[in-house]
PDB file of C-alpha atoms in Angstrom:
ATOM      1  CA  MET A   1      44.753  -4.691  69.597  1.00  0.00           C
ATOM      2  CA  PRO A   2      45.130  -5.681  65.900  1.00  0.00           C
ATOM      3  CA  LEU A   3      44.203  -3.564  62.906  1.00  0.00           C
ATOM      4  CA  VAL A   4      40.655  -4.064  61.612  1.00  0.00           C
ATOM      5  CA  LYS A   5      40.486  -6.311  58.537  1.00  0.00           C
ATOM      6  CA  LEU A   6      38.091  -6.202  55.620  1.00  0.00           C
ATOM      7  CA  GLN A   7      35.575  -9.005  56.001  1.00  0.00           C
ATOM      8  CA  ASP A   8      35.125 -11.725  53.396  1.00  0.00           C
ATOM      9  CA  GLY A   9      32.129 -11.372  51.119  1.00  0.00           C
ATOM     10  CA  PRO A  10      30.371  -8.252  49.808  1.00  0.00           C
ATOM     11  CA  SER A  11      29.053  -6.784  53.070  1.00  0.00           C
ATOM     12  CA  GLN A  12      31.603  -3.963  53.470  1.00  0.00           C
ATOM     13  CA  TRP A  13      32.192  -3.176  49.804  1.00  0.00           C
ATOM     14  CA  LYS A  14      29.242  -0.800  49.476  1.00  0.00           C
ATOM     15  CA  ASP A  15      31.091   1.828  51.532  1.00  0.00           C
ATOM     16  CA  ILE A  16      34.189   1.287  49.383  1.00  0.00           C
ATOM     17  CA  GLU A  17      32.130   1.637  46.204  1.00  0.00           C
ATOM     18  CA  ASP A  18      30.563   4.850  47.535  1.00  0.00           C
ATOM     19  CA  ALA A  19      33.976   6.335  48.357  1.00  0.00           C
ATOM     20  CA  ALA A  20      35.346   5.550  44.884  1.00  0.00           C
ATOM     21  CA  GLY A  21      32.159   6.796  43.243  1.00  0.00           C
ATOM     22  CA  ILE A  22      32.312  10.156  45.005  1.00  0.00           C
ATOM     23  CA  LEU A  23      35.965  10.523  44.035  1.00  0.00           C
ATOM     24  CA  TRP A  24      35.165   9.752  40.384  1.00  0.00           C
ATOM     25  CA  ARG A  25      32.015  11.865  40.065  1.00  0.00           C
ATOM     26  CA  SER A  26      33.782  14.819  41.670  1.00  0.00           C
ATOM     27  CA  THR A  27      36.289  14.939  38.803  1.00  0.00           C
ATOM     28  CA  LEU A  28      33.850  14.877  35.863  1.00  0.00           C
ATOM     29  CA  THR A  29      33.236  18.627  35.672  1.00  0.00           C
ATOM     30  CA  PRO A  30      34.634  21.837  37.183  1.00  0.00           C
ATOM     31  CA  ASP A  31      31.044  22.938  37.898  1.00  0.00           C
ATOM     32  CA  ILE A  32      30.370  22.031  41.541  1.00  0.00           C
ATOM     33  CA  SER A  33      26.614  22.448  40.990  1.00  0.00           C
ATOM     34  CA  ALA A  34      26.765  19.764  38.300  1.00  0.00           C
ATOM     35  CA  VAL A  35      28.726  17.510  40.652  1.00  0.00           C
ATOM     36  CA  ALA A  36      26.090  17.995  43.344  1.00  0.00           C
ATOM     37  CA  THR A  37      23.306  17.216  40.869  1.00  0.00           C
ATOM     38  CA  ALA A  38      25.079  14.055  39.697  1.00  0.00           C
ATOM     39  CA  LEU A  39      25.491  12.844  43.275  1.00  0.00           C
ATOM     40  CA  GLN A  40      21.909  13.777  44.201  1.00  0.00           C
ATOM     41  CA  ASP A  41      20.638  11.824  41.196  1.00  0.00           C
ATOM     42  CA  HIS A  42      22.887   8.838  41.907  1.00  0.00           C
ATOM     43  CA  TYR A  43      21.820   8.559  45.547  1.00  0.00           C
ATOM     44  CA  GLN A  44      18.244   9.713  44.832  1.00  0.00           C
ATOM     45  CA  ASN A  45      18.633  12.284  47.578  1.00  0.00           C
ATOM     46  CA  PRO A  46      17.762  15.870  46.559  1.00  0.00           C
ATOM     47  CA  ASN A  47      18.958  17.082  49.970  1.00  0.00           C
ATOM     48  CA  LEU A  48      22.511  15.831  49.496  1.00  0.00           C
ATOM     49  CA  ILE A  49      25.026  18.674  50.012  1.00  0.00           C
ATOM     50  CA  VAL A  50      28.485  19.019  48.443  1.00  0.00           C
ATOM     51  CA  SER A  51      31.152  21.464  49.605  1.00  0.00           C
ATOM     52  CA  GLU A  52      34.048  22.234  47.262  1.00  0.00           C
ATOM     53  CA  LEU A  53      37.549  22.662  48.691  1.00  0.00           C
ATOM     54  CA  LYS A  54      40.449  24.448  47.005  1.00  0.00           C
ATOM     55  CA  THR A  55      43.903  25.048  48.430  1.00  0.00           C
ATOM     56  CA  GLY A  56      44.245  28.708  47.521  1.00  0.00           C
ATOM     57  CA  PHE A  57      47.525  28.210  45.683  1.00  0.00           C
ATOM     58  CA  ASN A  58      46.080  26.265  42.774  1.00  0.00           C
ATOM     59  CA  VAL A  59      42.755  26.858  41.063  1.00  0.00           C
ATOM     60  CA  SER A  60      41.516  23.301  40.638  1.00  0.00           C
ATOM     61  CA  ARG A  61      39.251  21.474  43.078  1.00  0.00           C
ATOM     62  CA  ARG A  62      41.327  19.400  45.498  1.00  0.00           C
ATOM     63  CA  ALA A  63      38.652  17.869  47.707  1.00  0.00           C
ATOM     64  CA  VAL A  64      34.931  17.700  48.410  1.00  0.00           C
ATOM     65  CA  VAL A  65      32.884  17.093  51.539  1.00  0.00           C
ATOM     66  CA  VAL A  66      29.626  15.266  50.840  1.00  0.00           C
ATOM     67  CA  CYS A  67      26.777  15.125  53.352  1.00  0.00           C
ATOM     68  CA  ASN A  68      24.367  12.369  52.320  1.00  0.00           C
ATOM     69  CA  SER A  69      21.666  11.729  54.927  1.00  0.00           C
ATOM     70  CA  GLU A  70      23.655  10.482  57.963  1.00  0.00           C
ATOM     71  CA  LYS A  71      26.923   9.880  56.113  1.00  0.00           C
ATOM     72  CA  ILE A  72      29.760  12.387  55.608  1.00  0.00           C
ATOM     73  CA  THR A  73      32.507  11.707  53.060  1.00  0.00           C
ATOM     74  CA  ILE A  74      35.692  13.792  52.952  1.00  0.00           C
ATOM     75  CA  ALA A  75      37.200  12.977  49.567  1.00  0.00           C
ATOM     76  CA  PHE A  76      40.661  14.125  48.402  1.00  0.00           C
ATOM     77  CA  LEU A  77      40.945  14.007  44.620  1.00  0.00           C
ATOM     78  CA  GLY A  78      43.715  12.673  42.412  1.00  0.00           C
ATOM     79  CA  SER A  79      46.305  14.746  40.588  1.00  0.00           C
ATOM     80  CA  ASP A  80      45.415  17.323  38.028  1.00  0.00           C
ATOM     81  CA  PRO A  81      47.273  16.163  34.865  1.00  0.00           C
ATOM     82  CA  LYS A  82      49.452  19.266  35.123  1.00  0.00           C
ATOM     83  CA  GLU A  83      50.431  18.365  38.686  1.00  0.00           C
ATOM     84  CA  LEU A  84      51.677  14.808  38.280  1.00  0.00           C
ATOM     85  CA  HIS A  85      55.276  15.841  38.862  1.00  0.00           C
ATOM     86  CA  LYS A  86      54.339  17.303  42.244  1.00  0.00           C
ATOM     87  CA  ASN A  87      53.945  13.801  43.668  1.00  0.00           C
ATOM     88  CA  TRP A  88      57.750  13.921  43.822  1.00  0.00           C
ATOM     89  CA  TRP A  89      57.911  17.229  45.690  1.00  0.00           C
ATOM     90  CA  ILE A  90      58.686  15.403  48.916  1.00  0.00           C
ATOM     91  CA  ASN A  91      61.042  18.127  50.216  1.00  0.00           C
ATOM     92  CA  ALA A  92      60.390  21.745  51.120  1.00  0.00           C
ATOM     93  CA  LYS A  93      62.370  24.579  49.533  1.00  0.00           C
ATOM     94  CA  GLY A  94      62.977  28.261  50.145  1.00  0.00           C
ATOM     95  CA  PRO A  95      61.832  30.941  47.677  1.00  0.00           C
ATOM     96  CA  ALA A  96      65.229  31.622  46.117  1.00  0.00           C
ATOM     97  CA  PHE A  97      66.415  29.418  43.256  1.00  0.00           C
ATOM     98  CA  TRP A  98      69.684  28.700  45.090  1.00  0.00           C
ATOM     99  CA  ASP A  99      67.903  27.437  48.229  1.00  0.00           C
ATOM    100  CA  TRP A 100      68.522  23.749  48.844  1.00  0.00           C
ATOM    101  CA  PRO A 101      65.497  21.448  49.291  1.00  0.00           C
ATOM    102  CA  TYR A 102      65.195  20.006  52.781  1.00  0.00           C
ATOM    103  CA  PRO A 103      63.151  17.168  54.328  1.00  0.00           C
ATOM    104  CA  VAL A 104      60.116  17.967  56.461  1.00  0.00           C
ATOM    105  CA  TYR A 105      59.395  16.243  59.774  1.00  0.00           C
ATOM    106  CA  GLU A 106      56.373  16.015  62.044  1.00  0.00           C
ATOM    107  CA  ASN A 107      57.077  14.848  65.612  1.00  0.00           C
ATOM    108  CA  GLY A 108      60.378  13.460  64.403  1.00  0.00           C
ATOM    109  CA  ASN A 109      58.902  11.520  61.476  1.00  0.00           C
ATOM    110  CA  ARG A 110      59.409  12.492  57.856  1.00  0.00           C
ATOM    111  CA  ILE A 111      56.378  13.447  55.753  1.00  0.00           C
ATOM    112  CA  HIS A 112      55.678  14.505  52.164  1.00  0.00           C
ATOM    113  CA  SER A 113      56.156  18.281  51.980  1.00  0.00           C
ATOM    114  CA  PHE A 114      53.764  19.018  49.095  1.00  0.00           C
ATOM    115  CA  PHE A 115      51.001  16.820  50.493  1.00  0.00           C
ATOM    116  CA  ARG A 116      51.390  18.576  53.834  1.00  0.00           C
ATOM    117  CA  ASP A 117      51.054  21.961  52.125  1.00  0.00           C
ATOM    118  CA  MET A 118      48.003  20.783  50.180  1.00  0.00           C
ATOM    119  CA  TRP A 119      46.335  19.653  53.403  1.00  0.00           C
ATOM    120  CA  TYR A 120      47.193  22.904  55.163  1.00  0.00           C
ATOM    121  CA  GLY A 121      45.633  24.737  52.236  1.00  0.00           C
ATOM    122  CA  VAL A 122      42.225  23.077  52.714  1.00  0.00           C
ATOM    123  CA  ARG A 123      42.325  22.254  56.436  1.00  0.00           C
ATOM    124  CA  LEU A 124      40.204  25.141  57.733  1.00  0.00           C
ATOM    125  CA  ALA A 125      37.732  24.760  54.866  1.00  0.00           C
ATOM    126  CA  THR A 126      37.481  21.026  55.613  1.00  0.00           C
ATOM    127  CA  TYR A 127      36.777  21.711  59.280  1.00  0.00           C
ATOM    128  CA  GLY A 128      34.129  24.234  58.302  1.00  0.00           C
ATOM    129  CA  ALA A 129      32.421  21.887  55.845  1.00  0.00           C
ATOM    130  CA  LEU A 130      32.512  19.049  58.377  1.00  0.00           C
ATOM    131  CA  SER A 131      30.950  21.267  61.044  1.00  0.00           C
ATOM    132  CA  SER A 132      28.275  22.484  58.628  1.00  0.00           C
ATOM    133  CA  ALA A 133      27.416  18.892  57.700  1.00  0.00           C
ATOM    134  CA  VAL A 134      27.034  17.912  61.366  1.00  0.00           C
ATOM    135  CA  GLU A 135      24.898  20.991  62.059  1.00  0.00           C
ATOM    136  CA  ASP A 136      22.729  20.247  59.014  1.00  0.00           C
ATOM    137  CA  MET A 137      22.085  16.783  60.389  1.00  0.00           C
ATOM    138  CA  ALA A 138      21.298  18.186  63.836  1.00  0.00           C
ATOM    139  CA  ALA A 139      18.707  20.508  62.267  1.00  0.00           C
ATOM    140  CA  ARG A 140      17.032  17.402  60.863  1.00  0.00           C
ATOM    141  CA  GLY A 141      17.190  15.647  64.219  1.00  0.00           C
ATOM    142  CA  ALA A 142      19.944  13.304  63.024  1.00  0.00           C
ATOM    143  CA  THR A 143      23.579  12.572  63.884  1.00  0.00           C
ATOM    144  CA  PRO A 144      26.461  11.202  61.780  1.00  0.00           C
ATOM    145  CA  LYS A 145      26.505   7.433  61.470  1.00  0.00           C
ATOM    146  CA  GLN A 146      29.590   7.354  59.222  1.00  0.00           C
ATOM    147  CA  ILE A 147      32.448   9.731  58.485  1.00  0.00           C
ATOM    148  CA  ILE A 148      34.635   8.423  55.672  1.00  0.00           C
ATOM    149  CA  VAL A 149      38.000   9.948  54.799  1.00  0.00           C
ATOM    150  CA  THR A 150      39.060   8.847  51.342  1.00  0.00           C
ATOM    151  CA  GLY A 151      41.452   9.744  48.541  1.00  0.00           C
ATOM    152  CA  PHE A 152      42.806   8.604  45.192  1.00  0.00           C
ATOM    153  CA  SER A 153      46.444   8.800  44.081  1.00  0.00           C
ATOM    154  CA  MET A 154      47.760  12.215  45.195  1.00  0.00           C
ATOM    155  CA  GLY A 155      44.539  12.691  47.121  1.00  0.00           C
ATOM    156  CA  GLY A 156      45.187   9.443  48.946  1.00  0.00           C
ATOM    157  CA  GLY A 157      48.552  10.809  50.018  1.00  0.00           C
ATOM    158  CA  ILE A 158      46.972  14.052  51.201  1.00  0.00           C
ATOM    159  CA  SER A 159      44.388  12.070  53.170  1.00  0.00           C
ATOM    160  CA  ILE A 160      47.204  10.274  54.999  1.00  0.00           C
ATOM    161  CA  ILE A 161      48.538  13.606  56.254  1.00  0.00           C
ATOM    162  CA  ALA A 162      45.014  14.870  56.971  1.00  0.00           C
ATOM    163  CA  PHE A 163      43.570  11.879  58.788  1.00  0.00           C
ATOM    164  CA  THR A 164      45.035  12.466  62.249  1.00  0.00           C
ATOM    165  CA  ASP A 165      43.954  16.112  62.217  1.00  0.00           C
ATOM    166  CA  ILE A 166      40.424  15.218  61.104  1.00  0.00           C
ATOM    167  CA  LEU A 167      40.045  12.564  63.791  1.00  0.00           C
ATOM    168  CA  GLU A 168      41.302  14.933  66.474  1.00  0.00           C
ATOM    169  CA  ARG A 169      38.971  17.633  65.189  1.00  0.00           C
ATOM    170  CA  ILE A 170      36.016  15.292  65.716  1.00  0.00           C
ATOM    171  CA  ARG A 171      37.204  14.416  69.209  1.00  0.00           C
ATOM    172  CA  CYS A 172      37.911  18.038  70.180  1.00  0.00           C
ATOM    173  CA  THR A 173      34.703  19.587  68.823  1.00  0.00           C
ATOM    174  CA  ARG A 174      32.159  16.788  69.343  1.00  0.00           C
ATOM    175  CA  GLY A 175      33.835  14.121  71.463  1.00  0.00           C
ATOM    176  CA  LEU A 176      35.261  13.707  74.940  1.00  0.00           C
ATOM    177  CA  GLN A 177      37.730  16.569  74.506  1.00  0.00           C
ATOM    178  CA  SER A 178      34.980  19.075  73.663  1.00  0.00           C
ATOM    179  CA  GLY A 179      32.992  21.244  76.051  1.00  0.00           C
ATOM    180  CA  SER A 180      29.750  19.446  75.190  1.00  0.00           C
ATOM    181  CA  PRO A 181      30.555  15.841  74.177  1.00  0.00           C
ATOM    182  CA  GLN A 182      28.023  14.063  72.011  1.00  0.00           C
ATOM    183  CA  SER A 183      27.317  10.356  72.225  1.00  0.00           C
ATOM    184  CA  TRP A 184      28.016   9.620  68.563  1.00  0.00           C
ATOM    185  CA  ALA A 185      31.576  11.050  68.821  1.00  0.00           C
ATOM    186  CA  GLN A 186      32.676   9.255  71.999  1.00  0.00           C
ATOM    187  CA  ASP A 187      36.025   7.464  71.703  1.00  0.00           C
ATOM    188  CA  LYS A 188      34.323   4.085  72.019  1.00  0.00           C
ATOM    189  CA  GLU A 189      32.187   4.913  68.958  1.00  0.00           C
ATOM    190  CA  LEU A 190      35.001   6.018  66.643  1.00  0.00           C
ATOM    191  CA  GLY A 191      35.615   2.514  65.304  1.00  0.00           C
ATOM    192  CA  SER A 192      32.113   2.280  63.872  1.00  0.00           C
ATOM    193  CA  LEU A 193      31.958   5.952  62.926  1.00  0.00           C
ATOM    194  CA  VAL A 194      35.213   6.604  61.023  1.00  0.00           C
ATOM    195  CA  GLN A 195      36.843   4.890  58.052  1.00  0.00           C
ATOM    196  CA  HIS A 196      39.993   5.717  56.085  1.00  0.00           C
ATOM    197  CA  LEU A 197      39.787   4.272  52.561  1.00  0.00           C
ATOM    198  CA  THR A 198      42.329   5.041  49.832  1.00  0.00           C
ATOM    199  CA  PHE A 199      42.817   3.958  46.231  1.00  0.00           C
ATOM    200  CA  ALA A 200      46.318   3.758  44.750  1.00  0.00           C
ATOM    201  CA  ALA A 201      47.464   6.341  47.283  1.00  0.00           C
ATOM    202  CA  VAL A 202      50.883   7.885  46.831  1.00  0.00           C
ATOM    203  CA  PRO A 203      52.853   7.270  50.073  1.00  0.00           C
ATOM    204  CA  ALA A 204      53.104  10.285  52.353  1.00  0.00           C
ATOM    205  CA  GLY A 205      55.177   9.330  55.399  1.00  0.00           C
ATOM    206  CA  ASP A 206      58.137   7.273  56.535  1.00  0.00           C
ATOM    207  CA  GLN A 207      58.059   4.130  58.660  1.00  0.00           C
ATOM    208  CA  GLY A 208      57.942   6.118  61.878  1.00  0.00           C
ATOM    209  CA  TYR A 209      54.982   8.179  60.714  1.00  0.00           C
ATOM    210  CA  TYR A 210      53.073   5.077  59.620  1.00  0.00           C
ATOM    211  CA  THR A 211      53.863   3.299  62.870  1.00  0.00           C
ATOM    212  CA  VAL A 212      52.226   6.139  64.819  1.00  0.00           C
ATOM    213  CA  LEU A 213      49.282   6.198  62.388  1.00  0.00           C
ATOM    214  CA  ASN A 214      48.799   2.434  62.653  1.00  0.00           C
ATOM    215  CA  GLN A 215      48.774   2.737  66.431  1.00  0.00           C
ATOM    216  CA  LEU A 216      46.043   5.374  66.127  1.00  0.00           C
ATOM    217  CA  TYR A 217      44.007   3.052  63.904  1.00  0.00           C
ATOM    218  CA  GLU A 218      44.454   0.227  66.398  1.00  0.00           C
ATOM    219  CA  THR A 219      43.577   2.327  69.458  1.00  0.00           C
ATOM    220  CA  HIS A 220      40.243   3.422  67.993  1.00  0.00           C
ATOM    221  CA  GLN A 221      39.688   0.337  65.781  1.00  0.00           C
ATOM    222  CA  ILE A 222      39.533   2.465  62.641  1.00  0.00           C
ATOM    223  CA  ARG A 223      38.930   0.634  59.377  1.00  0.00           C
ATOM    224  CA  ALA A 224      42.043   1.723  57.455  1.00  0.00           C
ATOM    225  CA  TRP A 225      42.162   0.018  54.065  1.00  0.00           C
ATOM    226  CA  ILE A 226      44.190   0.644  50.907  1.00  0.00           C
ATOM    227  CA  PHE A 227      43.076  -0.706  47.515  1.00  0.00           C
ATOM    228  CA  LEU A 228      45.448  -1.268  44.629  1.00  0.00           C
ATOM    229  CA  ASN A 229      45.068  -2.717  41.153  1.00  0.00           C
ATOM    230  CA  HIS A 230      47.812  -5.323  40.766  1.00  0.00           C
ATOM    231  CA  ARG A 231      48.471  -3.802  37.325  1.00  0.00           C
ATOM    232  CA  ASP A 232      48.742  -0.222  38.585  1.00  0.00           C
ATOM    233  CA  ARG A 233      52.119   0.910  37.249  1.00  0.00           C
ATOM    234  CA  THR A 234      52.290   4.143  39.214  1.00  0.00           C
ATOM    235  CA  VAL A 235      53.575   2.252  42.253  1.00  0.00           C
ATOM    236  CA  LEU A 236      56.870   1.851  40.402  1.00  0.00           C
ATOM    237  CA  ILE A 237      57.564   5.578  40.727  1.00  0.00           C
ATOM    238  CA  HIS A 238      56.435   6.139  44.318  1.00  0.00           C
ATOM    239  CA  PRO A 239      59.044   7.989  46.415  1.00  0.00           C
ATOM    240  CA  PHE A 240      61.232   5.254  47.894  1.00  0.00           C
ATOM    241  CA  GLN A 241      61.682   7.195  51.159  1.00  0.00           C
ATOM    242  CA  PHE A 242      58.059   6.445  52.081  1.00  0.00           C
ATOM    243  CA  ARG A 243      57.607   2.857  50.936  1.00  0.00           C
ATOM    244  CA  SER A 244      56.186   1.240  54.043  1.00  0.00           C
ATOM    245  CA  TRP A 245      52.776  -0.169  54.892  1.00  0.00           C
ATOM    246  CA  ARG A 246      49.845   1.676  56.441  1.00  0.00           C
ATOM    247  CA  GLY A 247      46.732  -0.144  57.592  1.00  0.00           C
ATOM    248  CA  TYR A 248      45.805  -3.126  55.401  1.00  0.00           C
ATOM    249  CA  GLN A 249      46.579  -3.072  51.701  1.00  0.00           C
ATOM    250  CA  TYR A 250      44.273  -5.097  49.465  1.00  0.00           C
ATOM    251  CA  ILE A 251      45.474  -5.991  45.987  1.00  0.00           C
ATOM    252  CA  LEU A 252      42.607  -6.324  43.514  1.00  0.00           C
ATOM    253  CA  PRO A 253      43.021  -9.637  41.665  1.00  0.00           C
ATOM    254  CA  ASP A 254      43.049 -10.247  37.946  1.00  0.00           C
ATOM    255  CA  ALA A 255      39.734 -12.079  38.288  1.00  0.00           C
ATOM    256  CA  VAL A 256      38.162  -8.685  39.061  1.00  0.00           C
ATOM    257  CA  VAL A 257      40.218  -6.039  37.273  1.00  0.00           C
ATOM    258  CA  ARG A 258      40.367  -7.860  33.931  1.00  0.00           C
ATOM    259  CA  PHE A 259      36.744  -6.855  33.326  1.00  0.00           C
ATOM    260  CA  PHE A 260      37.634  -3.173  33.618  1.00  0.00           C
ATOM    261  CA  GLY A 261      40.817  -2.698  31.615  1.00  0.00           C
ATOM    262  CA  ASN A 262      39.464   0.315  29.753  1.00  0.00           C
ATOM    263  CA  GLU A 263      38.198   1.931  32.937  1.00  0.00           C
ATOM    264  CA  PHE A 264      41.576   1.509  34.638  1.00  0.00           C
ATOM    265  CA  SER A 265      43.361   2.905  31.529  1.00  0.00           C
ATOM    266  CA  ALA A 266      46.636   1.687  30.051  1.00  0.00           C
ATOM    267  CA  ASN A 267      48.696   2.240  33.203  1.00  0.00           C
ATOM    268  CA  GLY A 268      46.111   0.617  35.465  1.00  0.00           C
ATOM    269  CA  HIS A 269      45.615   3.859  37.352  1.00  0.00           C
ATOM    270  CA  CYS A 270      42.198   5.498  37.068  1.00  0.00           C
ATOM    271  CA  ILE A 271      39.584   6.040  39.757  1.00  0.00           C
ATOM    272  CA  LEU A 272      36.811   4.901  37.394  1.00  0.00           C
ATOM    273  CA  GLY A 273      38.424   1.462  37.291  1.00  0.00           C
ATOM    274  CA  TYR A 274      38.595   1.334  41.072  1.00  0.00           C
ATOM    275  CA  MET A 275      34.930   2.317  41.278  1.00  0.00           C
ATOM    276  CA  LYS A 276      33.912  -0.381  38.804  1.00  0.00           C
ATOM    277  CA  ALA A 277      35.968  -3.005  40.641  1.00  0.00           C
ATOM    278  CA  ALA A 278      34.381  -1.972  43.944  1.00  0.00           C
ATOM    279  CA  GLU A 279      30.913  -2.189  42.368  1.00  0.00           C
ATOM    280  CA  TRP A 280      31.726  -5.730  41.238  1.00  0.00           C
ATOM    281  CA  MET A 281      32.957  -6.671  44.700  1.00  0.00           C
ATOM    282  CA  ALA A 282      29.863  -5.142  46.328  1.00  0.00           C
ATOM    283  CA  GLU A 283      27.700  -7.388  44.170  1.00  0.00           C
ATOM    284  CA  ASN A 284      29.780 -10.560  44.116  1.00  0.00           C
ATOM    285  CA  GLY A 285      32.349 -10.406  46.925  1.00  0.00           C
ATOM    286  CA  THR A 286      34.969 -13.091  47.471  1.00  0.00           C
ATOM    287  CA  ASP A 287      36.125 -15.377  50.245  1.00  0.00           C
ATOM    288  CA  GLN A 288      39.515 -15.977  48.615  1.00  0.00           C
ATOM    289  CA  LEU A 289      41.569 -13.887  50.988  1.00  0.00           C
ATOM    290  CA  SER A 290      45.185 -14.443  51.900  1.00  0.00           C
ATOM    291  CA  ILE A 291      47.402 -12.388  54.185  1.00  0.00           C
ATOM    292  CA  VAL A 292      51.068 -11.632  53.663  1.00  0.00           C
ATOM    293  CA  VAL A 293      52.750 -10.142  56.723  1.00  0.00           C
ATOM    294  CA  GLY A 294      54.832  -7.047  55.982  1.00  0.00           C
ATOM    295  CA  ALA A 295      57.426  -5.232  58.049  1.00  0.00           C
ATOM    296  CA  TRP A 296      55.139  -2.518  59.435  1.00  0.00           C
ATOM    297  CA  ALA A 297      51.580  -3.595  58.764  1.00  0.00           C
ATOM    298  CA  ASP A 298      49.942  -6.601  57.168  1.00  0.00           C
ATOM    299  CA  ARG A 299      49.472  -6.626  53.438  1.00  0.00           C
ATOM    300  CA  ALA A 300      46.329  -8.390  52.292  1.00  0.00           C
ATOM    301  CA  VAL A 301      46.078  -9.928  48.844  1.00  0.00           C
ATOM    302  CA  LEU A 302      42.801 -10.796  47.185  1.00  0.00           C
ATOM    303  CA  SER A 303      43.673 -13.871  45.161  1.00  0.00           C
TER     304      SER A 303
END
């Protein structure tokens, strides 16, 4: 069963715009109440709920879980400016200064050590916020219609490590593997329920890890899409050990990004630019879509 592709035209770009918008608005202030107010005002939903997630070993916000009516967004934020160098902490290391760094593996596949640690730092809090969001909906007589896992830059990398755990959490607590399965979390519904959308994500796994992840996407028909500004210079410094394809990668064309040079910043790497480009696509769309087949997953180029 092939990976799910982004459709031509603007129909699916509203979800992408929402994901980028939540990522951007969640970085504007350290005050989570102000973030919640901004999102409530934007969506005109005073009942929207935001949960703030921190890892415990750094003080800045690393993720948010947003419950907006029948939609839950788990958003992993980009790097704090002081943490940019940690994108290269791909190996684990002992506490002593003489300890040699060593690669980290999961089921025989190599993964990014720091991103793994970041996910482990917020995993229980993420599960708790997800459960609270589902229970809040149930109290209103509703069920989740969408659960979107998203991330920008470092946060995109963390989301790659987190995605399998989050999907299994849904299946084990609400789906067929739970004691009281609910219709909205049945395996056959996961394709319409769950999305994994990232923006300029830093790679987080080797070819083997991505092969397993792609198979998971295919099995459940998960919409797994990566968005990249063709002028984003950060890709030049991604760890070469993890440079393989996951899901479908869509390169935003010059015809779109040229309108938002300031929003993307000088290096082409800013979540505001990705939000503005997604807004443009949601309004205008495009049918100029070409596919370039890569070694591990297709790479889609918006021309």
